């Protein structure tokens, strides 16, 4: 892992030291602070003229939660206001919803404008498991800043980890690599070049990111570079044998710094179907599943949720209000919440809109 | 000369184009979502026996999305704790060479079953693993990790890895 310490001990807002380093092409500001009596951590960090987007991540230990409560730009404008976002039917960032690890990428989309240089303030609130604000919680905060304003095209490094014996199964390995070819084509449609590397990982008994294997996921993230999105292929997602989970992202957006949420996990066996052998249609869908989950990780929400009442905040993914109209309008979109199928075939879900591309291109891991 | 066609029992029924009933459709749709569909979510959709039959239909007749039949099989296997029809279906999948994915889905549920229901299924899984090394690769660690010591012992006796794969 390449790391160059650029600046040490920049003054933080409340007297804590911020450390700024350059690592894998990203400028990283890190600090750890304890929430005050109101369960609040407030800190400031600088954005330089040549920096174009940042990914803020807050992590609290144990069974506590954090939310990115406010993000205030150098002009004093609150650009992320959790209280306001909680009341809206459109989703902009998952960082405003309580979790052990939360991230916000800014700017989120083109309508947010260019990243403003100057002094930014982030307000993190820490809560208990029942979402009551909790004081005295040690909170690790990282800001990753990228210097790349080419938001029409970019590259994303993706490391596929074969865990739990999948690497011993040549059929699964070949199928996964074939599925990444579909995936590449989907991302290419929004100017995103996906570059894949592959690695074996011994332990395969993994729950979803953020749900009990924090050290394992941190180790996985430490095994790749800081700007890489990690995809862990397991035989079955641990703890979900009763159905319901075929792939899951560690956040929307997900964190790049090593945390228990710094991965996407995909269940290989359920994607292979009843005969455990991928046919062409299943390979396409497997590629879509991985691309869908990494789509979440780089900031994309479902264009509509399955209650047909909540939506993403993208202008060119139309809002719809029932199954038929949503399937007609959005059923071919990669981020649709379910594949549109008959018992024996599914429509291809490989579309990504220009607006979705704007979000993906601004993710800090895209260079 | 007349050729008399022989009756052939298909190991794997041809996929049906559509669900046979609104309940089957509802079960299949629940299990087709990318996130969040569980056996618990399926259970309230109808009477237990009807839901079981719908799950068996989805497991054996649906092929897409691929996780729908696999997860229907997991739900059927859970029902095998108390339901003999479900137990018979799960046992049949373990012996069907064309249904390795459903067979593994059954194996993944063994710890959720009482030992007396899990043990015959584990024995059937071990028999399959003896001739289906790829199935054995994934079944063995699940069996070894079983909460039932007898099932874990069956798993421990299976060979590790795939033949010829370092």
Coordinates of C-alpha atoms in Angstrom, one line a residue:
Chain A
X1 CA 0.0 0.0 0.0
X2 CA 1.5 3.3 -1.1
X3 CA 1.4 6.0 1.6
X4 CA 3.1 9.4 1.8
X5 CA 2.6 11.5 4.8
X6 CA 2.1 15.1 3.5
X7 CA 1.0 17.1 6.5
X8 CA 0.9 16.1 10.1
X9 CA -1.1 17.6 12.9
X10 CA -3.4 20.1 11.3
X11 CA -5.5 21.8 13.8
X12 CA -9.0 20.3 14.2
X13 CA -12.1 22.3 15.2
X14 CA -12.1 21.2 18.8
X15 CA -8.5 20.9 19.4
X16 CA -8.0 17.4 18.2
X17 CA -5.3 16.6 15.7
X18 CA -6.1 15.8 12.1
X19 CA -3.6 13.9 10.1
X20 CA -3.5 14.3 6.4
X21 CA -1.8 11.7 4.2
X22 CA -1.7 10.8 0.5
X23 CA -2.5 7.2 -0.1
X24 CA -3.3 5.4 -3.4
X25 CA -4.1 8.7 -5.2
X26 CA -6.4 9.9 -2.4
X27 CA -5.8 12.6 0.2
X28 CA -6.8 11.3 3.5
X29 CA -7.7 13.2 6.6
X30 CA -8.2 11.1 9.8
X31 CA -9.1 11.9 13.3
X32 CA -10.8 10.2 16.3
X33 CA -13.0 12.2 18.6
X34 CA -15.4 11.6 21.5
X35 CA -18.9 12.8 21.2
X36 CA -20.0 15.5 23.6
X37 CA -22.9 15.5 26.1
X38 CA -25.4 15.8 23.2
X39 CA -23.8 12.9 21.4
X40 CA -22.2 15.3 18.9
X41 CA -18.9 15.3 17.2
X42 CA -18.1 18.4 15.2
X43 CA -14.9 18.8 13.2
X44 CA -13.6 20.8 10.3
X45 CA -11.3 20.0 7.5
X46 CA -9.9 21.8 4.5
X47 CA -10.6 21.3 0.9
X48 CA -8.0 22.6 -1.5
X49 CA -8.6 24.2 -4.9
X50 CA -7.5 21.1 -6.8
X51 CA -9.8 18.7 -4.9
X52 CA -13.0 17.7 -6.6
X53 CA -14.9 15.3 -4.4
X54 CA -14.6 13.7 -0.9
X55 CA -15.9 10.7 0.9
X56 CA -16.5 11.2 4.6
X57 CA -16.8 8.1 6.8
X58 CA -17.6 7.9 10.5
X59 CA -17.2 4.7 12.5
X60 CA -18.2 4.0 16.0
X61 CA -17.3 0.8 17.9
X62 CA -19.5 -2.0 19.2
X63 CA -23.2 -1.8 18.9
X64 CA -23.4 2.0 18.7
X65 CA -24.5 4.0 15.7
X66 CA -23.5 7.2 14.0
X67 CA -25.2 9.5 11.5
X68 CA -23.8 12.3 9.4
X69 CA -26.1 14.9 10.8
X70 CA -24.9 18.0 8.9
X71 CA -22.3 18.9 6.3
X72 CA -21.6 22.6 6.0
X73 CA -19.7 24.1 3.1
X74 CA -17.2 27.0 3.4
X75 CA -20.0 29.5 2.7
X76 CA -21.9 28.3 5.7
X77 CA -24.6 26.5 3.7
X78 CA -25.7 23.2 5.1
X79 CA -25.5 20.9 2.1
X80 CA -26.4 17.7 3.9
X81 CA -29.1 18.1 6.5
X82 CA -30.2 14.8 8.0
X83 CA -33.4 16.1 9.6
X84 CA -34.5 17.4 6.2
X85 CA -33.5 14.2 4.3
X86 CA -35.3 12.0 6.8
X87 CA -38.6 13.5 5.8
X88 CA -38.2 13.2 2.0
X89 CA -39.3 10.4 -0.3
X90 CA -36.1 10.7 -2.3
X91 CA -32.9 9.2 -1.0
X92 CA -29.6 11.1 -1.5
X93 CA -27.1 9.4 0.8
X94 CA -27.2 6.5 3.2
X95 CA -24.9 8.4 5.6
X96 CA -27.8 10.1 7.3
X97 CA -29.3 6.9 8.5
X98 CA -27.9 5.4 11.7
X99 CA -25.3 2.6 11.3
X100 CA -22.1 1.6 12.8
X101 CA -20.2 2.9 9.8
X102 CA -21.7 5.8 7.8
X103 CA -20.4 7.6 4.7
X104 CA -21.3 10.6 2.6
X105 CA -19.8 11.4 -0.7
X106 CA -19.8 15.0 -1.8
X107 CA -20.8 16.4 -4.2
X108 CA -23.4 13.7 -4.7
X109 CA -24.5 14.7 -8.2
X110 CA -24.0 17.4 -10.8
X111 CA -26.8 19.6 -9.4
X112 CA -24.7 20.0 -6.2
X113 CA -22.2 22.0 -8.2
X114 CA -18.4 21.9 -7.9
X115 CA -16.8 21.1 -4.6
X116 CA -16.1 24.3 -2.9
X117 CA -12.6 24.9 -1.6
X118 CA -12.2 26.1 1.9
X119 CA -13.1 25.0 5.4
X120 CA -15.9 22.4 5.7
X121 CA -17.6 21.3 8.9
X122 CA -19.1 17.9 9.5
X123 CA -21.4 17.2 12.4
X124 CA -21.7 13.6 13.4
X125 CA -24.2 12.4 16.0
X126 CA -23.7 9.2 17.9
X127 CA -26.6 7.1 19.1
X128 CA -27.4 3.9 20.9
X129 CA -29.0 0.9 19.3
X130 CA -32.4 2.4 19.8
X131 CA -31.3 5.6 18.1
X132 CA -31.2 7.8 21.2
X133 CA -28.3 10.3 21.0
X134 CA -25.5 8.9 23.1
X135 CA -22.6 10.9 24.6
X136 CA -19.0 9.8 25.1
X137 CA -18.7 7.7 22.0
X138 CA -15.3 7.4 20.4
X139 CA -15.8 8.2 16.7
X140 CA -13.2 7.5 14.0
X141 CA -13.6 9.9 11.1
X142 CA -11.9 9.8 7.7
X143 CA -12.2 12.1 4.8
X144 CA -10.8 10.9 1.4
X145 CA -10.4 13.6 -1.2
X146 CA -9.9 13.0 -4.8
X147 CA -8.3 15.3 -7.4
X148 CA -10.2 14.4 -10.5
X149 CA -12.8 16.6 -12.1
X150 CA -13.3 14.4 -15.2
X151 CA -16.9 13.4 -14.3
X152 CA -17.7 12.2 -17.7
X153 CA -15.4 9.2 -17.5
X154 CA -13.4 7.4 -14.9
X155 CA -12.0 4.1 -13.7
X156 CA -12.9 2.0 -10.8
X157 CA -10.7 -0.7 -9.3
X158 CA -12.6 -3.7 -8.1
X159 CA -11.0 -6.6 -6.2
X160 CA -12.9 -9.9 -6.3
X161 CA -12.2 -12.0 -3.2
X162 CA -13.1 -15.7 -3.5
X163 CA -13.9 -16.8 0.0
X164 CA -15.0 -20.1 1.6
X165 CA -13.6 -22.5 -0.9
X166 CA -15.1 -20.8 -4.0
X167 CA -11.5 -20.5 -5.4
X168 CA -11.3 -24.3 -5.4
X169 CA -14.2 -24.5 -7.7
X170 CA -13.0 -23.8 -11.3
X171 CA -16.6 -23.6 -12.5
X172 CA -17.5 -20.8 -10.1
X173 CA -14.2 -18.9 -10.8
X174 CA -14.8 -19.1 -14.5
X175 CA -18.4 -18.1 -14.2
X176 CA -17.5 -15.1 -12.0
X177 CA -14.9 -13.9 -14.4
X178 CA -17.4 -14.3 -17.3
X179 CA -20.0 -12.3 -15.4
X180 CA -17.5 -9.5 -14.9
X181 CA -17.5 -9.1 -18.7
X182 CA -21.2 -8.2 -18.6
X183 CA -20.5 -6.0 -15.7
X184 CA -17.8 -4.1 -17.6
X185 CA -20.2 -3.4 -20.4
X186 CA -22.9 -2.0 -18.1
X187 CA -20.5 0.4 -16.4
X188 CA -19.0 1.4 -19.7
X189 CA -22.3 2.9 -20.6
X190 CA -21.8 5.6 -18.0
X191 CA -18.2 6.1 -18.9
X192 CA -16.9 4.0 -16.0
X193 CA -14.1 1.6 -16.8
X194 CA -14.2 -1.3 -14.3
X195 CA -10.8 -2.9 -13.7
X196 CA -10.9 -6.3 -12.0
X197 CA -8.3 -8.1 -9.9
X198 CA -8.9 -11.5 -8.2
X199 CA -7.7 -12.9 -4.9
X200 CA -8.4 -15.9 -2.8
X201 CA -9.5 -15.5 0.8
X202 CA -9.5 -18.4 3.2
X203 CA -12.3 -17.6 5.6
X204 CA -15.8 -18.0 4.0
X205 CA -18.1 -17.8 7.0
X206 CA -19.0 -14.2 6.6
X207 CA -22.2 -12.3 7.6
X208 CA -23.1 -9.2 5.6
X209 CA -20.7 -6.3 6.0
X210 CA -21.3 -4.5 9.3
X211 CA -23.1 -7.4 10.9
X212 CA -20.5 -9.2 13.0
X213 CA -17.3 -9.8 11.1
X214 CA -15.8 -6.4 11.4
X215 CA -12.2 -7.6 11.8
X216 CA -12.5 -9.9 8.8
X217 CA -13.8 -7.2 6.5
X218 CA -11.2 -4.8 7.7
X219 CA -8.6 -7.4 6.9
X220 CA -10.1 -7.8 3.4
X221 CA -10.0 -4.0 2.9
X222 CA -6.4 -3.8 4.1
X223 CA -5.5 -6.5 1.5
X224 CA -6.4 -4.1 -1.3
X225 CA -5.5 -0.5 -2.0
X226 CA -7.5 2.3 -0.4
X227 CA -9.2 3.3 -3.6
X228 CA -10.4 -0.3 -4.4
X229 CA -14.0 -1.5 -4.0
X230 CA -13.9 -5.1 -2.6
X231 CA -16.4 -7.7 -3.6
X232 CA -16.4 -10.9 -1.5
X233 CA -17.8 -14.0 -3.2
X234 CA -18.9 -16.5 -0.6
X235 CA -20.7 -19.8 -1.0
X236 CA -23.6 -18.5 1.2
X237 CA -23.9 -15.3 3.2
X238 CA -23.6 -16.4 6.8
X239 CA -26.7 -15.9 8.9
X240 CA -29.0 -15.6 5.9
X241 CA -29.5 -19.2 5.0
X242 CA -33.2 -18.7 5.4
X243 CA -33.4 -16.8 2.2
X244 CA -33.4 -13.1 1.3
X245 CA -29.9 -12.1 0.6
X246 CA -28.0 -12.7 -2.6
X247 CA -25.7 -9.7 -2.5
X248 CA -25.3 -6.8 -0.1
X249 CA -23.3 -3.6 -0.1
X250 CA -21.6 -2.2 3.0
X251 CA -23.2 1.2 2.5
X252 CA -24.8 3.7 0.1
X253 CA -22.2 4.9 -0.5
X254 CA -19.8 2.4 1.1
X255 CA -16.6 3.3 2.9
X256 CA -13.2 2.9 1.2
X257 CA -11.2 3.1 4.5
X258 CA -10.9 -0.3 6.1
X259 CA -13.9 -0.9 8.3
X260 CA -16.4 -3.7 8.9
X261 CA -18.5 -2.3 6.1
X262 CA -15.8 -1.9 3.4
X263 CA -17.0 -4.5 1.0
X264 CA -19.8 -5.9 -1.1
X265 CA -20.7 -9.5 -0.3
X266 CA -22.2 -11.8 -2.9
X267 CA -23.8 -15.2 -2.4
X268 CA -22.5 -17.4 -5.2
X269 CA -24.7 -20.5 -4.7
X270 CA -28.0 -18.7 -4.8
X271 CA -27.0 -16.9 -7.9
X272 CA -26.2 -20.2 -9.6
X273 CA -29.7 -21.5 -9.5
X274 CA -31.3 -24.9 -8.8
X275 CA -28.7 -26.9 -10.7
X276 CA -25.7 -24.9 -9.3
X277 CA -24.4 -24.4 -12.9
X278 CA -24.5 -20.9 -14.5
X279 CA -26.2 -20.8 -17.9
X280 CA -25.9 -17.8 -20.0
X281 CA -29.0 -16.1 -18.6
X282 CA -27.8 -16.7 -15.1
X283 CA -24.3 -15.4 -15.9
X284 CA -25.9 -12.2 -17.1
X285 CA -27.9 -11.9 -14.0
X286 CA -24.9 -12.7 -11.8
X287 CA -23.1 -9.9 -13.5
X288 CA -26.1 -7.6 -12.9
X289 CA -26.2 -8.6 -9.2
X290 CA -22.5 -7.8 -8.7
X291 CA -22.9 -4.5 -10.7
X292 CA -26.1 -3.6 -8.8
X293 CA -24.5 -4.1 -5.4
X294 CA -21.3 -2.2 -6.3
X295 CA -23.7 0.4 -7.8
X296 CA -25.0 0.9 -4.2
X297 CA -21.5 1.0 -2.9
X298 CA -20.6 3.9 -5.2
X299 CA -23.7 5.8 -4.2
X300 CA -26.7 4.6 -6.3
X301 CA -30.1 3.9 -4.7
X302 CA -32.9 2.0 -6.2
X303 CA -34.8 4.3 -8.6
X304 CA -37.9 3.2 -6.8
X305 CA -38.3 1.0 -3.8
X306 CA -40.7 -2.0 -3.7
X307 CA -43.4 0.0 -1.9
X308 CA -43.4 2.3 -5.0
X309 CA -43.4 5.3 -2.6
X310 CA -39.7 6.0 -2.2
X311 CA -37.3 7.0 -4.9
X312 CA -33.7 7.9 -5.7
X313 CA -33.0 11.6 -6.2
X314 CA -32.0 11.3 -9.8
X315 CA -33.8 13.5 -12.3
X316 CA -33.8 11.1 -15.2
X317 CA -35.1 8.0 -13.4
X318 CA -38.8 8.6 -13.6
X319 CA -41.0 8.3 -10.5
X320 CA -43.8 5.7 -10.8
X321 CA -46.3 4.5 -8.3
X322 CA -47.2 0.9 -9.1
X323 CA -45.7 -2.4 -10.2
X324 CA -46.8 -2.2 -13.8
X325 CA -45.7 1.3 -14.4
X326 CA -42.5 1.0 -12.6
X327 CA -41.5 -2.2 -14.4
X328 CA -42.4 -0.5 -17.7
X329 CA -40.5 2.7 -16.9
X330 CA -37.6 1.3 -15.0
X331 CA -37.5 -2.5 -15.3
X332 CA -34.4 -2.4 -17.5
X333 CA -32.5 -0.3 -15.0
X334 CA -29.6 -2.0 -13.3
X335 CA -30.6 -0.5 -10.0
X336 CA -34.2 -1.6 -10.1
X337 CA -34.9 -3.5 -6.8
X338 CA -35.8 -6.8 -8.4
X339 CA -35.3 -8.5 -11.7
X340 CA -38.3 -8.4 -14.0
X341 CA -38.8 -12.1 -14.8
X342 CA -41.2 -14.8 -15.8
X343 CA -40.7 -18.2 -14.2
X344 CA -38.0 -18.9 -16.8
X345 CA -36.6 -15.7 -18.1
X346 CA -35.7 -12.2 -17.1
X347 CA -35.3 -8.9 -19.0
X348 CA -31.8 -7.6 -19.1
X349 CA -31.3 -4.9 -16.5
X350 CA -28.2 -3.2 -17.8
X351 CA -29.3 0.4 -18.2
X352 CA -27.8 3.2 -16.2
X353 CA -29.0 6.7 -16.7
X354 CA -26.8 9.8 -17.2
X355 CA -28.0 11.0 -13.8
X356 CA -26.9 7.7 -12.2
X357 CA -23.6 8.1 -14.0
X358 CA -23.1 11.6 -12.5
X359 CA -23.3 10.0 -9.0
X360 CA -21.0 7.1 -9.8
X361 CA -18.4 9.4 -11.3
X362 CA -18.3 11.6 -8.2
X363 CA -17.6 8.7 -5.9
X364 CA -14.1 9.2 -4.4
X365 CA -12.9 5.8 -5.5
X366 CA -13.5 6.6 -9.2
X367 CA -10.5 8.2 -10.7
Chain B
X1 CA -42.9 -51.0 -37.4
X2 CA -44.4 -49.1 -34.5
X3 CA -42.1 -47.5 -32.0
X4 CA -43.7 -47.5 -28.7
X5 CA -42.6 -44.5 -26.7
X6 CA -41.3 -45.3 -23.3
X7 CA -42.5 -43.4 -20.3
X8 CA -39.6 -41.4 -19.0
X9 CA -39.6 -39.9 -15.6
X10 CA -37.8 -36.6 -16.0
X11 CA -35.4 -36.0 -13.1
X12 CA -35.9 -32.2 -13.5
X13 CA -39.3 -31.1 -14.7
X14 CA -39.3 -28.6 -17.5
X15 CA -39.7 -25.0 -16.2
X16 CA -43.3 -23.8 -16.3
X17 CA -43.8 -20.5 -18.0
X18 CA -45.8 -19.0 -15.2
X19 CA -46.9 -19.7 -11.7
X20 CA -50.0 -21.9 -11.4
X21 CA -51.8 -19.8 -8.9
X22 CA -51.9 -16.3 -7.4
X23 CA -50.3 -17.7 -4.2
X24 CA -47.4 -19.3 -6.2
X25 CA -47.0 -15.9 -8.0
X26 CA -46.9 -14.1 -4.7
X27 CA -44.4 -16.5 -3.2
X28 CA -42.2 -16.3 -6.3
X29 CA -42.3 -12.5 -6.3
X30 CA -41.4 -12.3 -2.7
X31 CA -38.4 -14.6 -3.3
X32 CA -37.4 -12.8 -6.4
X33 CA -36.5 -9.5 -4.8
X34 CA -32.8 -8.7 -4.5
X35 CA -33.0 -7.7 -0.9
X36 CA -35.0 -8.7 2.1
X37 CA -37.3 -11.5 1.1
X38 CA -37.3 -14.2 3.8
X39 CA -39.1 -17.4 4.6
X40 CA -40.8 -15.4 7.4
X41 CA -42.1 -13.0 4.8
X42 CA -43.6 -15.8 2.7
X43 CA -45.3 -17.7 5.5
X44 CA -48.2 -15.2 6.0
X45 CA -49.2 -15.4 2.3
X46 CA -51.6 -18.3 2.8
X47 CA -52.5 -21.5 4.7
X48 CA -49.4 -23.4 5.7
X49 CA -50.0 -26.4 3.4
X50 CA -50.8 -24.1 0.4
X51 CA -47.7 -22.0 1.1
X52 CA -45.6 -25.2 1.3
X53 CA -47.0 -26.4 -2.0
X54 CA -46.3 -23.0 -3.6
X55 CA -42.8 -23.1 -2.3
X56 CA -42.2 -26.6 -3.8
X57 CA -43.6 -25.3 -7.1
X58 CA -41.3 -22.3 -7.1
X59 CA -38.3 -24.6 -6.2
X60 CA -39.0 -27.1 -8.9
X61 CA -40.7 -25.1 -11.7
X62 CA -39.2 -21.6 -11.6
X63 CA -35.7 -21.2 -12.9
X64 CA -35.5 -17.4 -12.8
X65 CA -34.3 -15.4 -11.1
X66 CA -32.0 -18.2 -10.0
X67 CA -32.2 -17.3 -6.3
X68 CA -36.0 -17.7 -6.2
X69 CA -36.0 -21.5 -6.5
X70 CA -32.9 -21.8 -4.3
X71 CA -34.5 -19.8 -1.6
X72 CA -37.8 -21.6 -2.0
X73 CA -35.9 -24.8 -1.3
X74 CA -34.4 -23.3 1.8
X75 CA -37.9 -22.4 3.0
X76 CA -39.1 -25.9 2.2
X77 CA -36.2 -27.4 4.1
X78 CA -37.1 -25.3 7.1
X79 CA -40.7 -26.7 7.0
X80 CA -39.2 -30.2 7.0
X81 CA -38.9 -29.8 10.7
X82 CA -42.5 -30.7 11.1
X83 CA -43.9 -31.3 7.7
X84 CA -43.5 -34.7 6.0
X85 CA -44.3 -33.5 2.6
X86 CA -41.6 -30.9 2.8
X87 CA -39.2 -33.6 4.2
X88 CA -39.9 -35.8 1.2
X89 CA -39.3 -33.0 -1.2
X90 CA -36.0 -32.1 0.4
X91 CA -34.9 -35.7 0.4
X92 CA -35.7 -36.0 -3.2
X93 CA -33.6 -32.9 -4.1
X94 CA -30.6 -34.4 -2.3
X95 CA -30.8 -37.4 -4.6
X96 CA -31.4 -35.5 -7.8
X97 CA -28.3 -35.1 -9.9
X98 CA -29.7 -32.1 -11.7
X99 CA -30.6 -30.2 -8.6
X100 CA -27.3 -29.5 -6.8
X101 CA -28.3 -26.0 -5.9
X102 CA -31.5 -27.1 -4.2
X103 CA -29.6 -29.9 -2.5
X104 CA -27.2 -27.5 -1.0
X105 CA -30.0 -25.2 0.0
X106 CA -31.4 -28.2 2.0
X107 CA -28.0 -28.8 3.6
X108 CA -27.7 -25.2 4.7
X109 CA -30.9 -25.6 6.8
X110 CA -30.0 -28.7 8.7
X111 CA -29.0 -26.9 11.9
X112 CA -32.5 -25.4 11.9
X113 CA -34.1 -28.8 12.1
X114 CA -34.4 -31.2 15.0
X115 CA -31.7 -33.8 15.0
X116 CA -34.0 -36.6 14.1
X117 CA -35.2 -34.8 11.0
X118 CA -31.7 -33.5 10.1
X119 CA -29.9 -36.8 10.4
X120 CA -31.5 -38.7 7.4
X121 CA -31.0 -35.6 5.3
X122 CA -27.4 -35.4 6.3
X123 CA -26.9 -39.1 5.4
X124 CA -28.5 -38.4 2.0
X125 CA -26.2 -35.5 1.6
X126 CA -23.1 -37.6 2.4
X127 CA -24.2 -40.2 -0.1
X128 CA -24.5 -37.5 -2.8
X129 CA -21.1 -36.0 -1.8
X130 CA -19.5 -39.4 -2.4
X131 CA -20.3 -39.1 -6.1
X132 CA -20.7 -35.4 -6.6
X133 CA -17.4 -33.8 -5.5
X134 CA -18.5 -30.3 -6.3
X135 CA -21.5 -30.7 -4.1
X136 CA -19.3 -32.1 -1.4
X137 CA -16.9 -29.1 -1.6
X138 CA -19.7 -26.8 -0.3
X139 CA -21.7 -29.3 1.7
X140 CA -18.9 -30.5 3.9
X141 CA -18.1 -27.3 5.8
X142 CA -21.8 -26.7 6.4
X143 CA -22.3 -30.3 7.8
X144 CA -19.1 -30.0 9.9
X145 CA -20.4 -26.8 11.4
X146 CA -23.8 -28.3 12.3
X147 CA -25.2 -27.8 15.8
X148 CA -26.0 -31.5 15.7
X149 CA -22.9 -33.6 16.6
X150 CA -24.1 -36.6 14.6
X151 CA -24.5 -34.4 11.5
X152 CA -21.1 -32.8 12.1
X153 CA -19.5 -36.2 12.3
X154 CA -21.0 -37.2 9.0
X155 CA -19.5 -34.0 7.5
X156 CA -16.1 -34.6 9.0
X157 CA -15.9 -38.0 7.3
X158 CA -16.3 -36.5 3.9
X159 CA -13.2 -35.7 1.8
X160 CA -12.0 -32.1 1.5
X161 CA -11.6 -30.1 -1.6
X162 CA -12.2 -31.1 -5.2
X163 CA -10.2 -34.0 -6.8
X164 CA -7.4 -32.6 -8.9
X165 CA -7.7 -29.1 -7.6
X166 CA -4.7 -28.0 -5.5

